[in-house]
Short mmCIF file of N, CA and C in Angstrom, two decimals:
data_model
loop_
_atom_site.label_atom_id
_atom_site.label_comp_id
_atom_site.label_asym_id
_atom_site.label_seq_id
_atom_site.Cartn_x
_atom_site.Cartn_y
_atom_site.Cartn_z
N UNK A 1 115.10 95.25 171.28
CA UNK A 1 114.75 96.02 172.44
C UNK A 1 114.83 95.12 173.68
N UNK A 2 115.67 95.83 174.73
CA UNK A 2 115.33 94.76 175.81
C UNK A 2 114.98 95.28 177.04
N UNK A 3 113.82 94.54 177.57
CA UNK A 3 112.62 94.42 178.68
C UNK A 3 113.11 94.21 179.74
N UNK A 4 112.34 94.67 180.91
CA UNK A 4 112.89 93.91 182.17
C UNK A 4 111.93 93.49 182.42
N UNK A 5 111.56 91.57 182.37
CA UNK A 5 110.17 91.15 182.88
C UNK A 5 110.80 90.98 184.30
N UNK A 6 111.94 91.05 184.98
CA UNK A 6 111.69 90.31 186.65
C UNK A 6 111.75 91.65 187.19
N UNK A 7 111.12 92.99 186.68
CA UNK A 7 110.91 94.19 187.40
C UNK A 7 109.14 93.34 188.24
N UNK A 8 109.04 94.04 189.81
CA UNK A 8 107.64 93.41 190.51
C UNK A 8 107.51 95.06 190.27
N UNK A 9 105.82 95.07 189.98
CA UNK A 9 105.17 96.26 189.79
C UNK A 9 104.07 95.55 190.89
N UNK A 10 103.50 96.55 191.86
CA UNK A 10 102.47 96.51 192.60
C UNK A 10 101.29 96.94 191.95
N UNK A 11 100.69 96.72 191.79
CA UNK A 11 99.16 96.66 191.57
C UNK A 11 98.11 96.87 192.18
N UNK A 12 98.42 96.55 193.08
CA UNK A 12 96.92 96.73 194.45
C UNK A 12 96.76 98.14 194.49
N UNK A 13 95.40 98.69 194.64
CA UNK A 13 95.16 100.05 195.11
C UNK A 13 95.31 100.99 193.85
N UNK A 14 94.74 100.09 192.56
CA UNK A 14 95.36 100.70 191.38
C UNK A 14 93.52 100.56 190.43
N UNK A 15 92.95 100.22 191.12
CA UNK A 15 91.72 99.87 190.62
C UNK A 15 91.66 98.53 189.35
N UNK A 16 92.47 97.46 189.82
CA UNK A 16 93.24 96.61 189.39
C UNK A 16 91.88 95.01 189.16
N UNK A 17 91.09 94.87 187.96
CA UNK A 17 90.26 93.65 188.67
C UNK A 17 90.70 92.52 189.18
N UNK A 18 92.12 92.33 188.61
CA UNK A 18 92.85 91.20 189.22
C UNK A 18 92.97 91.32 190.75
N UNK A 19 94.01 92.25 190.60
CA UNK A 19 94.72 92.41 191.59
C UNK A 19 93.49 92.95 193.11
N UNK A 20 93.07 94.14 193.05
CA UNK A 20 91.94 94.49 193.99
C UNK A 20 91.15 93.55 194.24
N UNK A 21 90.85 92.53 193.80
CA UNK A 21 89.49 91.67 194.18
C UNK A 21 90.44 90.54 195.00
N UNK A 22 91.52 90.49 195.37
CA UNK A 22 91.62 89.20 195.91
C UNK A 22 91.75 89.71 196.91
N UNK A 23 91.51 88.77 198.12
CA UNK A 23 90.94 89.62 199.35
C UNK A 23 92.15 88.93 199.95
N UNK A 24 92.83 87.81 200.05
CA UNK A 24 93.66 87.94 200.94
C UNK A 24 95.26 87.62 200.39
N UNK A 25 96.29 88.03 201.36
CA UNK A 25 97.49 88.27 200.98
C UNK A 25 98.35 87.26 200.24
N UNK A 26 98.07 86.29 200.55
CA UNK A 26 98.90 85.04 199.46
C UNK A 26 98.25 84.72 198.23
N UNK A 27 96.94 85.26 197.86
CA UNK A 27 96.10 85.02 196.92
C UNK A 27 97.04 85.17 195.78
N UNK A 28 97.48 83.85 194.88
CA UNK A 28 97.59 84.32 193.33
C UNK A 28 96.66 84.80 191.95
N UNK A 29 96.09 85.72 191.81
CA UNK A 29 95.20 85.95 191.47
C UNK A 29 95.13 85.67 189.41
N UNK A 30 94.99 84.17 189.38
CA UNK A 30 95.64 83.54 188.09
C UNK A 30 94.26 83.32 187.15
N UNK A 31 93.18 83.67 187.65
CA UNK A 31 92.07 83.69 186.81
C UNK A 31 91.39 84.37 185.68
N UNK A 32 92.42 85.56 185.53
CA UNK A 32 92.47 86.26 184.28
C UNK A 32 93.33 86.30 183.76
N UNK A 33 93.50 86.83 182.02
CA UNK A 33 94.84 87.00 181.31
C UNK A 33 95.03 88.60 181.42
N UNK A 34 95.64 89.09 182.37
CA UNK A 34 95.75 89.65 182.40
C UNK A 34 97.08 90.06 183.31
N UNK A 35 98.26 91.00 182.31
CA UNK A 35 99.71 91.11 182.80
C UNK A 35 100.16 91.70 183.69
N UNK A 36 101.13 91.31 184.40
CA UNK A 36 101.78 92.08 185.42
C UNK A 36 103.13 92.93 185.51
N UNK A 37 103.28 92.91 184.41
CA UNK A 37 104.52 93.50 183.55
C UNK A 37 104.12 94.96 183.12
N UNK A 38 105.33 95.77 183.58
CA UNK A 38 104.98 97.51 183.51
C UNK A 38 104.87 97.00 181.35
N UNK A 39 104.29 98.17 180.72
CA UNK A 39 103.91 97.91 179.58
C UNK A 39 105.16 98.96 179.05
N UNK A 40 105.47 98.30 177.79
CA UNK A 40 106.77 98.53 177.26
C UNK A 40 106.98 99.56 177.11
N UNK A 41 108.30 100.46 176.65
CA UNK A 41 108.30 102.33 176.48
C UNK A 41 107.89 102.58 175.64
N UNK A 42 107.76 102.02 174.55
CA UNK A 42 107.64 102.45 172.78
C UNK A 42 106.29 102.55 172.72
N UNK A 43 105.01 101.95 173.73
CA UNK A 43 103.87 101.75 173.79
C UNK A 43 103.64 103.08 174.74
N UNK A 44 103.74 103.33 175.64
CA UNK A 44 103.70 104.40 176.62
C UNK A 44 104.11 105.34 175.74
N UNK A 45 105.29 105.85 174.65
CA UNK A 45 105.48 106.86 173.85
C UNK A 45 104.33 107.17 173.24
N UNK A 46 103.80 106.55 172.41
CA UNK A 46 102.88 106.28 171.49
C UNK A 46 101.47 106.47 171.91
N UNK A 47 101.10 106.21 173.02
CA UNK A 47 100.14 106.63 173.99
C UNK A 47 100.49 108.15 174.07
N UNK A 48 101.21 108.23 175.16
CA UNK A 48 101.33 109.54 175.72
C UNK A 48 101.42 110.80 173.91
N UNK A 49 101.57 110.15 172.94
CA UNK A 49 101.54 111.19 171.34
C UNK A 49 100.61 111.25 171.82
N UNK A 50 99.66 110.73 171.32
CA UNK A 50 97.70 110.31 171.27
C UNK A 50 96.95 111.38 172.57
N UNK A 51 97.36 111.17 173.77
CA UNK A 51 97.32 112.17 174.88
C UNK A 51 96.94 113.51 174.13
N UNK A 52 98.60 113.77 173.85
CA UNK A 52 98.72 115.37 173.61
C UNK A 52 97.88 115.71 172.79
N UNK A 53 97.68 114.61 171.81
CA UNK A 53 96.52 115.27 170.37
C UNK A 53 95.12 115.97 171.29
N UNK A 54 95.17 115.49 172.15
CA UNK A 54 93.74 115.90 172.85
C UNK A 54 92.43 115.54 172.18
N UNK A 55 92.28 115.23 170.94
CA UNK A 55 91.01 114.68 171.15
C UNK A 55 91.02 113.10 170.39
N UNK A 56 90.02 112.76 171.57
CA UNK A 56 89.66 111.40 170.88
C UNK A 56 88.55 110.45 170.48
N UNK A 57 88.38 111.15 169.33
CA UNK A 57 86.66 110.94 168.38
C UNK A 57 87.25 109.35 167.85
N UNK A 58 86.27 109.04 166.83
CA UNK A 58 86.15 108.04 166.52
C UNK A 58 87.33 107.75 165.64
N UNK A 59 87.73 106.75 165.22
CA UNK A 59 89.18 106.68 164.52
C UNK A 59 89.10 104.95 163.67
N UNK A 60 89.67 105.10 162.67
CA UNK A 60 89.63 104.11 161.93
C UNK A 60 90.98 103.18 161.81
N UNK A 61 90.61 102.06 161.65
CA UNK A 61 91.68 101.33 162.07
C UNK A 61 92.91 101.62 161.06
N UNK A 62 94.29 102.45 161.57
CA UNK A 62 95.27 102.32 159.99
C UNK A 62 95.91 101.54 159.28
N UNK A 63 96.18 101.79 157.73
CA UNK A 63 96.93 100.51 157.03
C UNK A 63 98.49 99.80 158.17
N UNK A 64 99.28 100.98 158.84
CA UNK A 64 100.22 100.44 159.40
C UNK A 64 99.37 99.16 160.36
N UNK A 65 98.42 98.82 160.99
CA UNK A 65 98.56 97.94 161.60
C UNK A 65 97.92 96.73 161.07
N UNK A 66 97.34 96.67 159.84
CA UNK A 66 97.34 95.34 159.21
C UNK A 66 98.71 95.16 158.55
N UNK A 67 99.47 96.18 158.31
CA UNK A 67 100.50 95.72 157.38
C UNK A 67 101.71 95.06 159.04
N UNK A 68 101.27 95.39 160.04
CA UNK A 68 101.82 94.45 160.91
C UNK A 68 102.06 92.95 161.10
N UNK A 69 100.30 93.29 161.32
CA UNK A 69 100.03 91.92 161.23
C UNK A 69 100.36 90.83 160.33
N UNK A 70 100.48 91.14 159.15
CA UNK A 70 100.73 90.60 157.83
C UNK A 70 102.41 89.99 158.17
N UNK A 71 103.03 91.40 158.57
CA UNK A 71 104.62 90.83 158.74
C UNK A 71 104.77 89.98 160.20
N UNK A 72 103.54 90.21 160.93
CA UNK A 72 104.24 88.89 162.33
C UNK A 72 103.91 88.22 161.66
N UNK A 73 103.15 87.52 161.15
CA UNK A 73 102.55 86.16 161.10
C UNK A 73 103.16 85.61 159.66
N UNK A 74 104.40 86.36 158.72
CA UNK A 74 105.32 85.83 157.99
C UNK A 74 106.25 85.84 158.54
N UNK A 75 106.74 86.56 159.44
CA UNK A 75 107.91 86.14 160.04
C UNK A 75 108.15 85.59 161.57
N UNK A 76 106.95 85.16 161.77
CA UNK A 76 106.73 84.24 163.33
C UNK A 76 105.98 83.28 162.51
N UNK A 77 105.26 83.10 161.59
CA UNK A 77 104.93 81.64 161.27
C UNK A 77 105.12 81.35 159.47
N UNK A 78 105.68 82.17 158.88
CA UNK A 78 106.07 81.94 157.72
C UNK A 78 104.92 81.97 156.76
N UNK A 79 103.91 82.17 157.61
CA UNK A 79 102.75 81.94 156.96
C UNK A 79 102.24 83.41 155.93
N UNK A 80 102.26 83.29 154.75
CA UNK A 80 101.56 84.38 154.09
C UNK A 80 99.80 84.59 153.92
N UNK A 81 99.57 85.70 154.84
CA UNK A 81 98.12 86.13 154.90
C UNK A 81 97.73 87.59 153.74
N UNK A 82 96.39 87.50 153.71
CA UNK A 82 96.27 88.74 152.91
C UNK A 82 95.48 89.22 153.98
N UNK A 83 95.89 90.84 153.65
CA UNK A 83 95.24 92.10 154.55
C UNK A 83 93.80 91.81 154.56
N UNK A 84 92.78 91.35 153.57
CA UNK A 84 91.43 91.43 153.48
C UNK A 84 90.95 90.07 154.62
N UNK A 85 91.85 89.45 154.64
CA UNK A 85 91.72 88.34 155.79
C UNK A 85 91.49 88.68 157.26
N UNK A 86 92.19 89.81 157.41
CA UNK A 86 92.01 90.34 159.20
C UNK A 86 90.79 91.23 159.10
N UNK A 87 90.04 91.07 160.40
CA UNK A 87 88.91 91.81 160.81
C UNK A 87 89.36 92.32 162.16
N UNK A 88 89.50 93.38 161.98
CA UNK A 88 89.56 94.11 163.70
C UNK A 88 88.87 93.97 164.61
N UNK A 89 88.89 93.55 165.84
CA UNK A 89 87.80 93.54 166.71
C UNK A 89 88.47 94.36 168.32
N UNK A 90 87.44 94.34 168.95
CA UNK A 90 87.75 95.41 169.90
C UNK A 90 88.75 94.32 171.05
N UNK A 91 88.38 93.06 170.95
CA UNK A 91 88.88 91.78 172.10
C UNK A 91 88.55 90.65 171.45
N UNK A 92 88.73 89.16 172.01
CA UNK A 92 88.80 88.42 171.69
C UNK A 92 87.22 87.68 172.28
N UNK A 93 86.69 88.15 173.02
CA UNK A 93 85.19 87.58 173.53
C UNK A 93 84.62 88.21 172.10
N UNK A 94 84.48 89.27 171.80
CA UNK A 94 83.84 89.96 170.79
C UNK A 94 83.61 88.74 169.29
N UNK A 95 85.18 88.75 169.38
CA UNK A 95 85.69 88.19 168.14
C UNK A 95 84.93 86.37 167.81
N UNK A 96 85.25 85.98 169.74
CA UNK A 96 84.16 85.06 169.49
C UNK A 96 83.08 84.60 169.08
N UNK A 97 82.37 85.37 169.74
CA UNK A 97 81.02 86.15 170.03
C UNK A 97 80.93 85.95 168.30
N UNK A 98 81.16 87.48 167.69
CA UNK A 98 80.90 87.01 166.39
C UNK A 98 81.29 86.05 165.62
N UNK A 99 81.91 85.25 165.11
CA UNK A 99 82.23 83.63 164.85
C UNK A 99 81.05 82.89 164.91
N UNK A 100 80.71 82.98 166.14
CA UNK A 100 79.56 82.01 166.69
C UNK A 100 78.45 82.20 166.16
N UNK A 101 78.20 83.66 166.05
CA UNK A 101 76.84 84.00 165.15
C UNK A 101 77.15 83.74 163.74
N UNK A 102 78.08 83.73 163.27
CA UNK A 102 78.42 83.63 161.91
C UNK A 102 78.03 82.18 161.12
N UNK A 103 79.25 81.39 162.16
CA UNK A 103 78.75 80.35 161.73
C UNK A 103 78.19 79.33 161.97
N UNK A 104 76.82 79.12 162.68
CA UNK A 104 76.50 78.34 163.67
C UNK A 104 75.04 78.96 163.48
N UNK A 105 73.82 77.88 163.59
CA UNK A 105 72.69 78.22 163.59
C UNK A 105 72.46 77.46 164.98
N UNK A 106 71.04 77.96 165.85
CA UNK A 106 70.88 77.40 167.04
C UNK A 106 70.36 75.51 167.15
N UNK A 107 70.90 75.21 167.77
CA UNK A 107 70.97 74.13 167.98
C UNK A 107 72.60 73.16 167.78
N UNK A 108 73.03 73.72 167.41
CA UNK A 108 74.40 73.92 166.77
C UNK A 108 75.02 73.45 168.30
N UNK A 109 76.38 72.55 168.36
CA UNK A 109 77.38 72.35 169.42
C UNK A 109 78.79 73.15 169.06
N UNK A 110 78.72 73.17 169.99
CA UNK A 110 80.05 74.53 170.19
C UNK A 110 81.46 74.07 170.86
N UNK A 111 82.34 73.44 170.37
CA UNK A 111 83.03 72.81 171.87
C UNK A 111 84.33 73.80 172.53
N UNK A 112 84.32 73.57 173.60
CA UNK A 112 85.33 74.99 174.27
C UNK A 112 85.93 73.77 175.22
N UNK A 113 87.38 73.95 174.99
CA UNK A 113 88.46 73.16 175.72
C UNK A 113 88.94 73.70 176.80
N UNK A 114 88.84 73.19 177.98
CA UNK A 114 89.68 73.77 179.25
C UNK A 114 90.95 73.31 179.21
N UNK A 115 91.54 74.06 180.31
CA UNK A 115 91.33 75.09 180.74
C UNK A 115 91.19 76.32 179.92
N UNK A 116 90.43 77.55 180.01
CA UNK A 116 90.12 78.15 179.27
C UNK A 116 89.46 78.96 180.25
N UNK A 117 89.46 80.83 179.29
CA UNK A 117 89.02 81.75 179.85
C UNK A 117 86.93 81.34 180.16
N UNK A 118 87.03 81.24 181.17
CA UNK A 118 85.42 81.44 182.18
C UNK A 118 84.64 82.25 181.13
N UNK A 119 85.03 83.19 180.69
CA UNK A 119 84.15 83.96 179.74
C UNK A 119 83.52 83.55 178.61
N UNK A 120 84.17 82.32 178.11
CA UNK A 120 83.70 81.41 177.01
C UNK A 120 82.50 80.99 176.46
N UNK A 121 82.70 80.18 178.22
CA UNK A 121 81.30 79.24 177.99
C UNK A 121 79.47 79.79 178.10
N UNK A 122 79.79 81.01 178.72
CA UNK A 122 78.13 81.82 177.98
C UNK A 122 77.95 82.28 177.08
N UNK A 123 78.77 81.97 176.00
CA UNK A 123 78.91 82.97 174.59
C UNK A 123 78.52 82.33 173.45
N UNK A 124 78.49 80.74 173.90
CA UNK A 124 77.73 79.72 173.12
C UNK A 124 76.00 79.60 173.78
N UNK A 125 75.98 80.02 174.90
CA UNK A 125 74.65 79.96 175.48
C UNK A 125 73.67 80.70 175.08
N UNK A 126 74.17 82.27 174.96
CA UNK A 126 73.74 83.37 174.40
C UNK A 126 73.25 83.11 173.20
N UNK A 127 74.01 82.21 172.54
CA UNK A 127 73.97 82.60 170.86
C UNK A 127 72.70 81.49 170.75
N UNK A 128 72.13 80.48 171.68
CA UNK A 128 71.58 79.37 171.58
C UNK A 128 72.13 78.23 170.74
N UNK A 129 73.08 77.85 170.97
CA UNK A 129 74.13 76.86 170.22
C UNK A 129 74.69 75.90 171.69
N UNK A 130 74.90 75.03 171.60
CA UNK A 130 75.17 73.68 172.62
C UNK A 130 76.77 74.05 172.83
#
């Protein structure tokens, strides 16, 4: 499939946290991970199905997307995982977040390497871990 990443999509005035919060015009606003790239068609298809269904109750995660996962990570790192290995999480703070409670009792050091997402470093604070 091929992308156009040097398409510029505007952002501003889009209720954008990146983009809306920087107050002035040369601002690169590089403090989140967050993309500036229109999001691919096959994803927008797939969305816009989900739309039409009209409703959207609670939903369980399906076998197609561990059996994804399973095939990136053999064929981007050769590496063979088993399905019971992935845990879904809603984001990656979450995912932290739990880790930290998992394995770590308080008093516990935590180390977080910069540069690195800002969101990090209260997530060891929270948990009472160093």
């Amino acid at each position: 499939m091929k992308y156009n990443f040097d398409e510029i999509v505007s952002r501003h005035h889009t209720n954008s946290y990146k983009w809306d919060s920087a107050t002035l015009p040369d601002i690169l606003p590089m403090w989140v991970a967050d993309m500036d790239f229109r999001t691919a068609p096959a994803i927008i298809r797939a969305l816009q199905q989900r739309v039409q269904h009209g409703i959207f109750g609670y939903t369980r995660v399906p076998d197609e997307y561990y059996s994804a996962v399973v095939g990136w990570f053999s064929r981007r790192h050769r590496w063979q995982i088993d399905r019971e290995w992935i845990i879904y999480t809603s984001g990656v703070v979450p995912a932290i977040s739990a880790i930290i409670k998992a394995l770590t009792v308080p008093g516990d050091k935590v180390l977080v390497q910069t540069p690195v997402y800002n969101c990090f470093f209260p997530l060891s604070e929270t948990m009472v871990v160093r």
